Amino acid sequence: MDDDYAAALALLLLIKKKQQKKKRLWSRDWLKKRSEESVQFRLFRKLKAQDPDTLRQWTRLNDQQYQELLCLVTPLIEKQNTNMRQAVTAAERLTLTLRYLATGECYRSLSCQFRISHNLISSIIPAVSKAIYQVLQPLYVKLPSTTEEWQKVAVDADCKFMYVDVGACGRASDGGVWDKCSLKQAVESSLLNMPPAENIPFTNRKCPFVFVGDDAFPLKEYLMKPYPGRGESTATRIFNYRLSRARRTSENAFGILATRFQVFRAPIRTTPENVKAITMAAVALHNYLIETSRDTYTPPDFIDREDISIGRLNRGQMYQHASAGVEKLHAIGRGHSNLAKQVQRVFQQ
């Protein structure tokens, strides 16, 4: 009897405890005011009407570009309303993602601004990033496919990314990353329709078209790198200088990307798959903005330029921001083929 009484008492206490337990909120009150207090419906609309320059700085896109991109991605990111709540609109999703790419703000900070839970934000940003890349890549991020297109690139390098490979392990060596890169496999398998060798200007000596790399890359007949050290001769030093000047285009591209999309200024705290999606979206937007608004995206004084008349490098405004660009890769020592050395020697001379 005592045991039955004790069991009944314990059951009553358990029921009372459950009744007193706080119910989990379906949605916090301040999140419910999204249509009234979100930056999308207040600040964004005011900037669009009254201050388009600030709007461009805020999202990196002007209003026309924003509307074009919104039309492209809406079918991929739009969600339907339910009986329980209003769905986050496609415009909100796009603005949120653009703001994240432009600033790298944490999800909780964006949650307060957009009145969207940080858990939902963590799924919105990767999804919209994938959609941005999907719609922009066919037009703005593509390798040349013909000899004529490759020759055009060789003449008009303009800080755009034609090929991007994201996702190598951080502990992998630089040489190991290149060895596994699909671009290397395509070049060595002659799959890129690169133009045949041509005479170097003002000479009758033929040389192949080459990629330009730094000390981290192996010397190949299709890939030029500097001579090690400071160079043993004037010709070697001049070759290294001119190779560095050619490489400045890629350094400028990374500098622009890191300055305009400050999500790259700090570790991106998400999964590797999401990091890849975010990176590819930023690259696609970078190329898109160079194509459609170069004067405002990369004004003349924004990147490094050399005054050839006096041989002086004028640093761009992007270097007013700390850590523009990428870390310098470490040199790798390895044997080089005689053909690669011969091509390097011809360019040197």
Tab-separated table of C-alpha atoms in Angstrom, residues 95-283:
chain	number	residue	atom	x	y	z
A	95	THR	CA	19.226	41.106	-50.047
A	96	LEU	CA	20.218	39.107	-46.970
A	97	THR	CA	22.737	37.059	-48.966
A	98	LEU	CA	24.208	40.087	-50.741
A	99	ARG	CA	24.614	41.850	-47.408
A	100	TYR	CA	26.350	38.806	-45.940
A	101	LEU	CA	28.760	38.566	-48.877
A	102	ALA	CA	29.501	42.294	-48.737
A	103	THR	CA	30.184	42.436	-44.989
A	104	GLY	CA	30.717	38.945	-43.601
A	105	GLU	CA	28.466	39.823	-40.642
A	106	CYS	CA	27.558	36.976	-38.322
A	107	TYR	CA	24.164	35.328	-38.674
A	108	ARG	CA	22.878	36.663	-35.344
A	109	SER	CA	23.657	40.241	-36.375
A	110	LEU	CA	21.857	39.731	-39.680
A	111	SER	CA	18.981	38.134	-37.778
A	112	CYS	CA	18.394	41.340	-35.823
A	113	GLN	CA	18.533	43.465	-38.972
A	114	PHE	CA	16.295	41.338	-41.175
A	115	ARG	CA	14.016	39.921	-38.445
A	116	ILE	CA	14.758	36.384	-39.627
A	117	SER	CA	15.904	33.659	-37.231
A	118	HIS	CA	19.608	32.835	-37.428
A	119	ASN	CA	18.762	29.162	-37.965
A	120	LEU	CA	16.789	30.030	-41.081
A	121	ILE	CA	19.540	32.392	-42.239
A	122	SER	CA	22.019	29.521	-42.060
A	123	SER	CA	20.003	27.710	-44.725
A	124	ILE	CA	19.012	30.747	-46.814
A	125	ILE	CA	22.536	32.017	-47.541
A	126	PRO	CA	23.959	28.767	-49.004
A	127	ALA	CA	20.798	28.177	-51.055
A	128	VAL	CA	20.777	31.680	-52.529
A	129	SER	CA	24.544	31.530	-53.116
A	130	LYS	CA	24.089	28.374	-55.187
A	131	ALA	CA	21.281	30.043	-57.132
A	132	ILE	CA	23.404	33.135	-57.857
A	133	TYR	CA	26.214	31.015	-59.255
A	134	GLN	CA	23.802	28.855	-61.231
A	135	VAL	CA	22.284	31.819	-63.090
A	136	LEU	CA	25.473	33.874	-63.589
A	137	GLN	CA	28.048	31.173	-64.334
A	138	PRO	CA	27.028	30.392	-67.938
A	139	LEU	CA	27.571	34.023	-68.954
A	140	TYR	CA	30.227	35.337	-66.598
A	141	VAL	CA	32.411	32.480	-65.275
A	142	LYS	CA	33.587	30.292	-68.124
A	143	LEU	CA	36.842	29.166	-69.680
A	144	PRO	CA	37.528	30.187	-73.285
A	145	SER	CA	36.515	27.361	-75.599
A	146	THR	CA	38.157	28.408	-78.866
A	147	THR	CA	41.592	29.540	-80.015
A	148	GLU	CA	40.215	33.007	-80.756
A	149	GLU	CA	38.761	33.362	-77.244
A	150	TRP	CA	42.086	32.374	-75.665
A	151	GLN	CA	43.924	34.972	-77.754
A	152	LYS	CA	41.423	37.626	-76.697
A	153	VAL	CA	42.049	36.771	-73.049
A	154	ALA	CA	45.799	37.041	-73.595
A	155	VAL	CA	45.343	40.583	-74.904
A	156	ASP	CA	42.656	41.833	-72.528
A	157	ALA	CA	43.200	40.484	-69.021
A	158	ASP	CA	40.674	42.415	-66.923
A	159	CYS	CA	40.723	40.890	-63.435
A	160	LYS	CA	37.931	38.379	-64.031
A	161	PHE	CA	38.029	34.756	-62.900
A	162	MET	CA	37.663	32.245	-65.737
A	163	TYR	CA	38.255	29.124	-63.671
A	164	VAL	CA	37.777	28.521	-59.949
A	165	ASP	CA	38.564	25.363	-57.977
A	166	VAL	CA	37.398	25.520	-54.342
A	167	GLY	CA	37.679	22.879	-51.665
A	168	ALA	CA	41.260	21.638	-51.334
A	169	CYS	CA	42.271	20.574	-47.824
A	170	GLY	CA	44.209	23.239	-45.959
A	171	ARG	CA	46.957	20.815	-45.015
A	172	ALA	CA	47.632	19.885	-48.662
A	173	SER	CA	50.809	21.340	-50.171
A	174	ASP	CA	50.507	23.955	-52.884
A	175	GLY	CA	52.072	21.569	-55.377
A	176	GLY	CA	49.653	18.844	-54.344
A	177	VAL	CA	46.670	21.139	-54.903
A	178	TRP	CA	47.856	21.994	-58.420
A	179	ASP	CA	48.589	18.359	-59.265
A	180	LYS	CA	44.970	17.428	-58.493
A	181	CYS	CA	43.466	20.498	-60.147
A	182	SER	CA	41.158	19.746	-63.074
A	183	LEU	CA	42.619	22.700	-65.000
A	184	LYS	CA	46.052	21.077	-64.967
A	185	GLN	CA	44.606	17.824	-66.263
A	186	ALA	CA	42.767	19.669	-69.036
A	187	VAL	CA	45.881	21.591	-70.115
A	188	GLU	CA	48.118	18.524	-70.195
A	189	SER	CA	45.468	16.542	-72.070
A	190	SER	CA	45.135	19.331	-74.689
A	191	LEU	CA	41.413	19.766	-74.003
A	192	LEU	CA	41.307	23.573	-73.921
A	193	ASN	CA	41.793	24.472	-77.614
A	194	MET	CA	44.651	26.789	-76.728
A	195	PRO	CA	46.262	28.601	-79.686
A	196	PRO	CA	49.430	27.172	-81.260
A	197	ALA	CA	52.865	28.669	-80.666
A	198	GLU	CA	53.488	32.075	-82.227
A	199	ASN	CA	56.484	34.306	-82.832
A	200	ILE	CA	57.430	36.526	-79.925
A	201	PRO	CA	56.913	40.173	-81.025
A	202	PHE	CA	59.866	41.626	-82.952
A	203	THR	CA	61.558	38.207	-83.233
A	204	ASN	CA	61.329	35.096	-85.383
A	205	ARG	CA	61.402	32.780	-82.374
A	206	LYS	CA	58.240	30.818	-81.662
A	207	CYS	CA	56.950	30.207	-78.164
A	208	PRO	CA	53.795	28.589	-76.810
A	209	PHE	CA	51.120	30.560	-75.002
A	210	VAL	CA	51.701	30.121	-71.271
A	211	PHE	CA	50.041	30.593	-67.908
A	212	VAL	CA	51.840	32.745	-65.336
A	213	GLY	CA	52.460	31.542	-61.786
A	214	ASP	CA	54.631	32.332	-58.785
A	215	ASP	CA	57.197	30.259	-56.896
A	216	ALA	CA	54.508	27.917	-55.585
A	217	PHE	CA	53.968	26.376	-59.020
A	218	PRO	CA	56.153	23.973	-60.998
A	219	LEU	CA	57.894	25.197	-64.134
A	220	LYS	CA	56.232	23.687	-67.213
A	221	GLU	CA	56.357	24.417	-70.923
A	222	TYR	CA	52.856	25.898	-70.490
A	223	LEU	CA	53.451	27.507	-67.060
A	224	MET	CA	56.105	30.145	-66.378
A	225	LYS	CA	57.432	30.970	-62.902
A	226	PRO	CA	60.218	33.284	-61.687
A	227	TYR	CA	63.836	32.263	-61.488
A	228	PRO	CA	64.685	31.441	-57.852
A	229	GLY	CA	66.277	34.075	-55.647
A	230	ARG	CA	67.046	37.543	-56.926
A	231	GLY	CA	68.530	36.301	-60.190
A	232	GLU	CA	72.129	35.948	-61.238
A	233	SER	CA	72.030	38.364	-64.170
A	234	THR	CA	70.327	41.512	-65.339
A	235	ALA	CA	68.329	39.496	-67.888
A	236	THR	CA	67.069	37.169	-65.147
A	237	ARG	CA	66.050	40.054	-62.915
A	238	ILE	CA	64.221	41.738	-65.798
A	239	PHE	CA	62.425	38.469	-66.589
A	240	ASN	CA	61.325	38.092	-62.954
A	241	TYR	CA	60.133	41.696	-62.854
A	242	ARG	CA	58.102	41.391	-66.047
A	243	LEU	CA	56.621	38.085	-64.929
A	244	SER	CA	55.634	39.737	-61.658
A	245	ARG	CA	54.045	42.585	-63.592
A	246	ALA	CA	51.984	40.105	-65.627
A	247	ARG	CA	50.990	38.286	-62.431
A	248	ARG	CA	49.725	41.534	-60.956
A	249	THR	CA	46.461	41.048	-62.842
A	250	SER	CA	45.579	37.979	-60.782
A	251	GLU	CA	46.748	39.678	-57.580
A	252	ASN	CA	44.510	42.633	-58.395
A	253	ALA	CA	41.600	40.254	-59.004
A	254	PHE	CA	41.995	38.656	-55.575
A	255	GLY	CA	42.428	42.083	-53.989
A	256	ILE	CA	39.223	43.387	-55.559
A	257	LEU	CA	37.295	40.267	-54.547
A	258	ALA	CA	38.457	40.411	-50.926
A	259	THR	CA	37.795	44.151	-50.665
A	260	ARG	CA	34.354	44.203	-52.245
A	261	PHE	CA	33.193	40.976	-50.581
A	262	GLN	CA	34.453	41.167	-47.033
A	263	VAL	CA	33.082	37.762	-46.123
A	264	PHE	CA	36.628	36.641	-47.042
A	265	ARG	CA	38.224	38.818	-44.336
A	266	ALA	CA	37.594	36.248	-41.602
A	267	PRO	CA	37.027	32.497	-41.292
A	268	ILE	CA	33.671	31.469	-42.770
A	269	ARG	CA	32.048	29.440	-40.028
A	270	THR	CA	29.993	26.898	-41.911
A	271	THR	CA	30.413	23.568	-43.670
A	272	PRO	CA	32.948	23.094	-46.514
A	273	GLU	CA	30.075	22.623	-48.964
A	274	ASN	CA	28.541	25.948	-47.939
A	275	VAL	CA	31.914	27.714	-48.078
A	276	LYS	CA	32.265	26.549	-51.674
A	277	ALA	CA	28.788	27.856	-52.553
A	278	ILE	CA	29.503	31.226	-50.917
A	279	THR	CA	32.863	31.556	-52.676
A	280	MET	CA	31.480	30.675	-56.092
A	281	ALA	CA	28.628	33.168	-55.673
A	282	ALA	CA	31.077	35.957	-54.814
A	283	VAL	CA	33.251	35.088	-57.829
